[in-house]
Coordinates of C-alpha atoms and ligand atoms in Angstrom, one line a residue:
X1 CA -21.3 -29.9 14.6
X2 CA -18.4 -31.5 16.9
X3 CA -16.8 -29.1 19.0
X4 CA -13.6 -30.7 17.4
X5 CA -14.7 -30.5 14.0
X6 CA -15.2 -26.9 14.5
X7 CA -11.3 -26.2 13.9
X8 CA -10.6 -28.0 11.0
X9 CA -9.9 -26.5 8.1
X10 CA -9.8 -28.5 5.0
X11 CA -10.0 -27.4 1.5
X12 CA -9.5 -23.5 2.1
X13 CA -6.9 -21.6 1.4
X14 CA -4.7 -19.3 3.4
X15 CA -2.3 -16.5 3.0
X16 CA 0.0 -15.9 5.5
X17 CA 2.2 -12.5 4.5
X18 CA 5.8 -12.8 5.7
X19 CA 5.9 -16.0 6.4
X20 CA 9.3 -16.7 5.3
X21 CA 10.0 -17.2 8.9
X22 CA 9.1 -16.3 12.3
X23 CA 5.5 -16.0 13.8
X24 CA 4.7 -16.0 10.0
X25 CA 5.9 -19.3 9.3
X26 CA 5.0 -21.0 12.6
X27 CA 1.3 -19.9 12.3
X28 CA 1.1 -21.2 8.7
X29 CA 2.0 -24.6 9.7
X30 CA -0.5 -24.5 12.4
X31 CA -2.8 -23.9 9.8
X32 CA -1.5 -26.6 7.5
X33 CA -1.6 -29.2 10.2
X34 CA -5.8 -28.0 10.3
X35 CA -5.9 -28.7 6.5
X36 CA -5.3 -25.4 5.2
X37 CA -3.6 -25.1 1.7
X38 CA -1.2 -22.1 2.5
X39 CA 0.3 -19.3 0.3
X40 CA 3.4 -17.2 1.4
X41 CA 4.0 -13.8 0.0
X42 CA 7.1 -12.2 1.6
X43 CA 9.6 -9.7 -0.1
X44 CA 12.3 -12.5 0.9
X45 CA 11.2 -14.9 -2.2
X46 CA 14.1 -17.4 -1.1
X47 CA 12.6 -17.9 2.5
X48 CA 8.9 -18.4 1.1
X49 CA 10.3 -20.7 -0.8
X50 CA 12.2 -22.8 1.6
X51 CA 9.0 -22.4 4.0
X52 CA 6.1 -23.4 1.3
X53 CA 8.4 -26.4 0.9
X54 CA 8.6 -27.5 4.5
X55 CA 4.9 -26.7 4.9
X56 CA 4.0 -28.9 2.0
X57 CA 5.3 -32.0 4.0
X58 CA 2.3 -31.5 6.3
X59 CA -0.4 -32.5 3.1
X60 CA -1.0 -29.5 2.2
X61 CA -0.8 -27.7 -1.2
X62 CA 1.8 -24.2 -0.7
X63 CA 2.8 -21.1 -3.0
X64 CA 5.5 -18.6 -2.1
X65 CA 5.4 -15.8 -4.2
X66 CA 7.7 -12.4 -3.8
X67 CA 5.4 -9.9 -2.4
X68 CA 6.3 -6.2 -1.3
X69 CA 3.0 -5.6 0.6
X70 CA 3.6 -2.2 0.7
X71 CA 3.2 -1.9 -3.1
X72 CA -0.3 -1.9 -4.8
X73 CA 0.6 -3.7 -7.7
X74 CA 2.2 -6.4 -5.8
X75 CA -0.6 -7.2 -3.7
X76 CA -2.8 -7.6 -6.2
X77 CA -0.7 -10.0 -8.4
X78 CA -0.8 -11.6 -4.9
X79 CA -4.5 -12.1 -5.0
X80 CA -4.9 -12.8 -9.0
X81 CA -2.3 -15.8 -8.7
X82 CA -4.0 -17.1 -5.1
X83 CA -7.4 -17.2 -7.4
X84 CA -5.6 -19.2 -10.1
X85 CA -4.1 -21.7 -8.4
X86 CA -6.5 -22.2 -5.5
X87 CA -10.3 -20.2 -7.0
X88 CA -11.0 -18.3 -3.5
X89 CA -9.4 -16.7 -0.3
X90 CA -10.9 -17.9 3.1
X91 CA -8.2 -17.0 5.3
X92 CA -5.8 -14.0 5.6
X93 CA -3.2 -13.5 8.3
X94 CA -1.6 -10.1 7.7
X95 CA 1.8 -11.2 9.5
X96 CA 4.1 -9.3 7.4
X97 CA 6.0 -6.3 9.9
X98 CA 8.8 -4.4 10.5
X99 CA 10.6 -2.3 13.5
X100 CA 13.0 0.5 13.7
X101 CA 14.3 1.7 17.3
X102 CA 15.2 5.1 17.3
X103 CA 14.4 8.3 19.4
X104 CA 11.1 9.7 18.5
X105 CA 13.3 13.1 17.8
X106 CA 15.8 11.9 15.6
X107 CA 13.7 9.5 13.4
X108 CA 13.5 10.7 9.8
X109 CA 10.3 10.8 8.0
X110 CA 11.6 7.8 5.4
X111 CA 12.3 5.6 8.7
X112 CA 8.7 6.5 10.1
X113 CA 7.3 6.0 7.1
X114 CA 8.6 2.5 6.3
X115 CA 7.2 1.1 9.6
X116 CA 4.0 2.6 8.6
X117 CA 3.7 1.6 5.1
X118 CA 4.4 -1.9 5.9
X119 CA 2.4 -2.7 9.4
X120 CA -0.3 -0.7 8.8
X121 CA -0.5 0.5 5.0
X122 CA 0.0 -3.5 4.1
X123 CA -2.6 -4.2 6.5
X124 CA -5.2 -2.7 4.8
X125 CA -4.0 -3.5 1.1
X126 CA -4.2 -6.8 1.7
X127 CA -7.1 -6.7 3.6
X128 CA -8.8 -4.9 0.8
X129 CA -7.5 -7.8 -1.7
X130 CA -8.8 -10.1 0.1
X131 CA -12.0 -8.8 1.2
X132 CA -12.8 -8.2 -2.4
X133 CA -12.6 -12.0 -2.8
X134 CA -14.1 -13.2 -0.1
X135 CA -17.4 -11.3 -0.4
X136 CA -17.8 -12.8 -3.7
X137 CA -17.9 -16.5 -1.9
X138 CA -18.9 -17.2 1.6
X139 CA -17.4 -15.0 3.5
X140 CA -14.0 -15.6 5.0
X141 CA -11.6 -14.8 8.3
X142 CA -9.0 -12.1 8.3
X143 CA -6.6 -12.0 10.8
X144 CA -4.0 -8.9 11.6
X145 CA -0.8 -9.5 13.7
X146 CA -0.6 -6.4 15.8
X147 CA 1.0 -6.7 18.8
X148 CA 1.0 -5.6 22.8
X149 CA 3.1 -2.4 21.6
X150 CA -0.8 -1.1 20.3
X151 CA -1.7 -0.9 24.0
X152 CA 2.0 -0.2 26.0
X153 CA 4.8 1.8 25.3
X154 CA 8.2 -1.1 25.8
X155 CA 10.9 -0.3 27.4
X156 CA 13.8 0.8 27.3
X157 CA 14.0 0.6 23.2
X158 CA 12.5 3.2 21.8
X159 CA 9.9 2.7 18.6
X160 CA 7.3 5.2 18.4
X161 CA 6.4 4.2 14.7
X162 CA 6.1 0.2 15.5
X163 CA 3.7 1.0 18.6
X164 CA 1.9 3.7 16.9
X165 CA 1.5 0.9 13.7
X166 CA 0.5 -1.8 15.8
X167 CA -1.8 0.6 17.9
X168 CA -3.4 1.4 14.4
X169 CA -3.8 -2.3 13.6
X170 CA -5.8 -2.6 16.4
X171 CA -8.3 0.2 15.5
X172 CA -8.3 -0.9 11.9
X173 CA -9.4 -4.6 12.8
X174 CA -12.5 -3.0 14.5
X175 CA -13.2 -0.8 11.9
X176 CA -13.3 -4.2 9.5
X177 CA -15.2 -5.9 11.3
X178 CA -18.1 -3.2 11.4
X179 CA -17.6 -3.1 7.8
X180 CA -17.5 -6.2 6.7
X181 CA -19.6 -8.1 9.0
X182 CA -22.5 -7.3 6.3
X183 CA -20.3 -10.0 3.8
X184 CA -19.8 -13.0 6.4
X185 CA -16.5 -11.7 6.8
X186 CA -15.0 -11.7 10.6
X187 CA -11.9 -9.9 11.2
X188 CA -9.8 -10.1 14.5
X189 CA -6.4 -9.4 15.6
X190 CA -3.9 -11.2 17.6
X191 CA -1.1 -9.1 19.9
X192 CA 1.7 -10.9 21.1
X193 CA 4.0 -10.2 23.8
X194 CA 7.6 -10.8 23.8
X195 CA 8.1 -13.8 21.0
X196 CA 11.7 -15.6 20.5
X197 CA 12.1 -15.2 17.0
X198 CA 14.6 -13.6 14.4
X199 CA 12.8 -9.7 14.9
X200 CA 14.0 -9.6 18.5
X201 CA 17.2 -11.9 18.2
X202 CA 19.0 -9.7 17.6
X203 CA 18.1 -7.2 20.7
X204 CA 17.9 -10.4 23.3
X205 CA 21.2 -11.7 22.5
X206 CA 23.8 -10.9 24.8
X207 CA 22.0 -8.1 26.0
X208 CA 21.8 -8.0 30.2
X209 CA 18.7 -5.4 30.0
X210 CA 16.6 -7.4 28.3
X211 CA 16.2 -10.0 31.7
X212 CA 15.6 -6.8 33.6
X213 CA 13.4 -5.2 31.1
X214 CA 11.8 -7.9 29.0
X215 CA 11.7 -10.9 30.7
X216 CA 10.8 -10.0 34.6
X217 CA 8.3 -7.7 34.1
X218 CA 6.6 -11.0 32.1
X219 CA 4.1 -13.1 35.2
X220 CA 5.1 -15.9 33.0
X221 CA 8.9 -15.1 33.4
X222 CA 9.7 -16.2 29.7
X223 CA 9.5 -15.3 26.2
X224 CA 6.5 -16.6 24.2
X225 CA 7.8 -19.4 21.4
X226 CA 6.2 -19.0 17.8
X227 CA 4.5 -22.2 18.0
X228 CA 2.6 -20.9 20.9
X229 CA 0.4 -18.9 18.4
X230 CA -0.9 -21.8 16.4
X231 CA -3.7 -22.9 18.6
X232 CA -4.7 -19.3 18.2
X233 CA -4.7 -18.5 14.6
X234 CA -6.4 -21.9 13.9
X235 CA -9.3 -20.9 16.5
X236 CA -9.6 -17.3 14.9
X237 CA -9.3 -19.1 11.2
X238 CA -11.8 -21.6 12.1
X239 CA -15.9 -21.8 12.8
X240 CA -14.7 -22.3 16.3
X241 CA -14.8 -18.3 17.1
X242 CA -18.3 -17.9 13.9
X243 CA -19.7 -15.2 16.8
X244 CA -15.9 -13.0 17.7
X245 CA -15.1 -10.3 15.3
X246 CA -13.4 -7.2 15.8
X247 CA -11.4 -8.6 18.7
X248 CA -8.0 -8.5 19.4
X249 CA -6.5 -11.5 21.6
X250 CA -3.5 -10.5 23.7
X251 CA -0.8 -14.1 23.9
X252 CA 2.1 -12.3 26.4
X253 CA 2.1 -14.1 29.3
X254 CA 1.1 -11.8 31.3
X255 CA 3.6 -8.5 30.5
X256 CA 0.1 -5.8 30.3
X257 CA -1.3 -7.3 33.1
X258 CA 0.9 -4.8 35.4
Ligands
LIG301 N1 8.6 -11.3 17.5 C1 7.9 -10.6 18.4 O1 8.2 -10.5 19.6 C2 6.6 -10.0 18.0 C3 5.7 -9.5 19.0 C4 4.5 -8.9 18.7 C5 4.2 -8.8 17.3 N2 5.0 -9.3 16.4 C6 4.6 -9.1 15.0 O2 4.5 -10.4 14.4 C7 4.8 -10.3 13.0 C8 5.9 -11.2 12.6 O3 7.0 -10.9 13.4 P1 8.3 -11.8 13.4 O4 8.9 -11.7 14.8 O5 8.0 -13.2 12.9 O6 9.2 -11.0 12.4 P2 10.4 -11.5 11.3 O7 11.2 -10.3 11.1 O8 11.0 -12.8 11.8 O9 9.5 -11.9 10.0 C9 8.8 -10.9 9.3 C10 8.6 -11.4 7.9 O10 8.0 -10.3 7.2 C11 8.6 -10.2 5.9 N3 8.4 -8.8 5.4 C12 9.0 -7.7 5.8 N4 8.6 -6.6 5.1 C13 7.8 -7.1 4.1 C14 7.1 -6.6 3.0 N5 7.2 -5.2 2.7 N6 6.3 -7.4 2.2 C15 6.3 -8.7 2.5 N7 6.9 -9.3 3.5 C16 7.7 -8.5 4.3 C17 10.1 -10.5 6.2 O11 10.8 -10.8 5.0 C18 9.9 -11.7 7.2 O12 9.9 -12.9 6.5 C19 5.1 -8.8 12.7 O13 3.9 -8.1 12.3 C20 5.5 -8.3 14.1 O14 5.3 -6.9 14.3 C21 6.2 -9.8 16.7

């Protein structure tokens, strides 16, 4: 086949969790503009709404649907009304993620425990939803957002139960793709660095120590944008990277390098 053809992606079907906005959103219309009909489960209904809309102007068939991907009965109506619209899953991007900043000695168990349930417990629902599926057909290509916080500790905000999630995601996509390998199904994971989006808004505006502490330690000297990730996800999706599985790609301009 044409190296080119390799990365389309017509007539399959991808979820992409939390893709209301964000990385989320930006890598689901990377996907689109490969061909890929795209469903968004997020817990914010109103924002996979407004996003399967703007998606569908790329040619592509969407489906938001409100999804807590931390609850099992939620997942799987996500799965039962992906087969009834669109008969199989080829693609899953397990984007969907939280963070909570506080000292590792003050965090309450319910604060722990929501980062948990959500980056890493959702990770493997969905996973397992998919999976399910996709062993049925031909196989298929999961994909986990984790993030350079599974390999460094950042600084100076504190988040032990983001990096220790993130760090798990990492382990988990392995484990996968030993498992799963046996059912054509590849699983990898993508870590970004730094990314400009509405997660870290909030920490990079008007904050002075995020230049000092974010931005020059990156070689690059800049945040990534969410866009940046699209070539990615459509490589990982695609028949483009048939021989990688259980890898994880690191997109951060550099900050681990150090
Ligand atoms: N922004 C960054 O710098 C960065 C860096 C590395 C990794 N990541 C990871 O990328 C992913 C996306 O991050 P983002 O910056 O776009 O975040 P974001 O906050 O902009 O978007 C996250 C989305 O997930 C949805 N969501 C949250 N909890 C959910 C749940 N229980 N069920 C379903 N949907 C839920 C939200 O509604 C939202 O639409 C996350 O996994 C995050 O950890 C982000």
């Amino acid at each position: 086949m044409n190296t080119l053809n390799k990365f389309k992606l017509e007539n399959k079907t991808a979820i992409v969790t939390g893709a209301a906005r964000g990385l989320g959103k930006a890598m689901a219309a990377g996907l689109a503009e490969a061909g890929t009909n795209i469903v968004i489960p997020d817990i914010n209904y109103k924002g996979a709404q407004e996003a399967a809309a703007e998606i569908s102007e790329l040619g592509v068939d969407t489906m938001p649907l409100e999804t807590d991907v931390t609850d099992e009965h939620s997942v799987k109506k996500m799965a039962e009304k992906t087969l009834k619209k669109f008969d199989k899953i080829d693609i899953l991007i397990n984007n969907a993620g939280i963070v909570v900043h506080e000292p590792a000695e003050e965090m309450s168990k319910k604060d722990w425990e929501e980062v948990i349930n959500v980056n890493l417990t959702g990770v493997f629902l969905c996973s397992q939803a998919a999976a399910n599926n996709m062993k049925e057909n031909d196989g298929g290509s999961i994909i986990n957002i984790a993030s350079m916080s599974g390999y460094i500790v950042n600084f100076p905000q504190p988040q032990i139960s983001y990096n220790t999630s993130k760090a798990g995601v990492i382990q988990m996509t392995k484990s996968q793709a030993a498992e799963w390998a046996k059912y054509n199904i590849r699983v990898n994971a993508i870590a970004p660095g730094y990314m400009k989006t509405d997660m870290t808004k909030k920490y990079v505006d008007n904050n002075p120590e995020v230049k000092e502490h974010w931005i020059d330690p990156i070689p690059m000297k800049r945040m990534g944008k969410p866009e940046e990730l699209q070539g990615t996800v459509v490589y990982l999706a695609s028949q483009s990277s048939s021989y990688m599985t259980g890898h994880t790609l690191v997109l951060d301009g550099g900050y681990t390098l150090y």
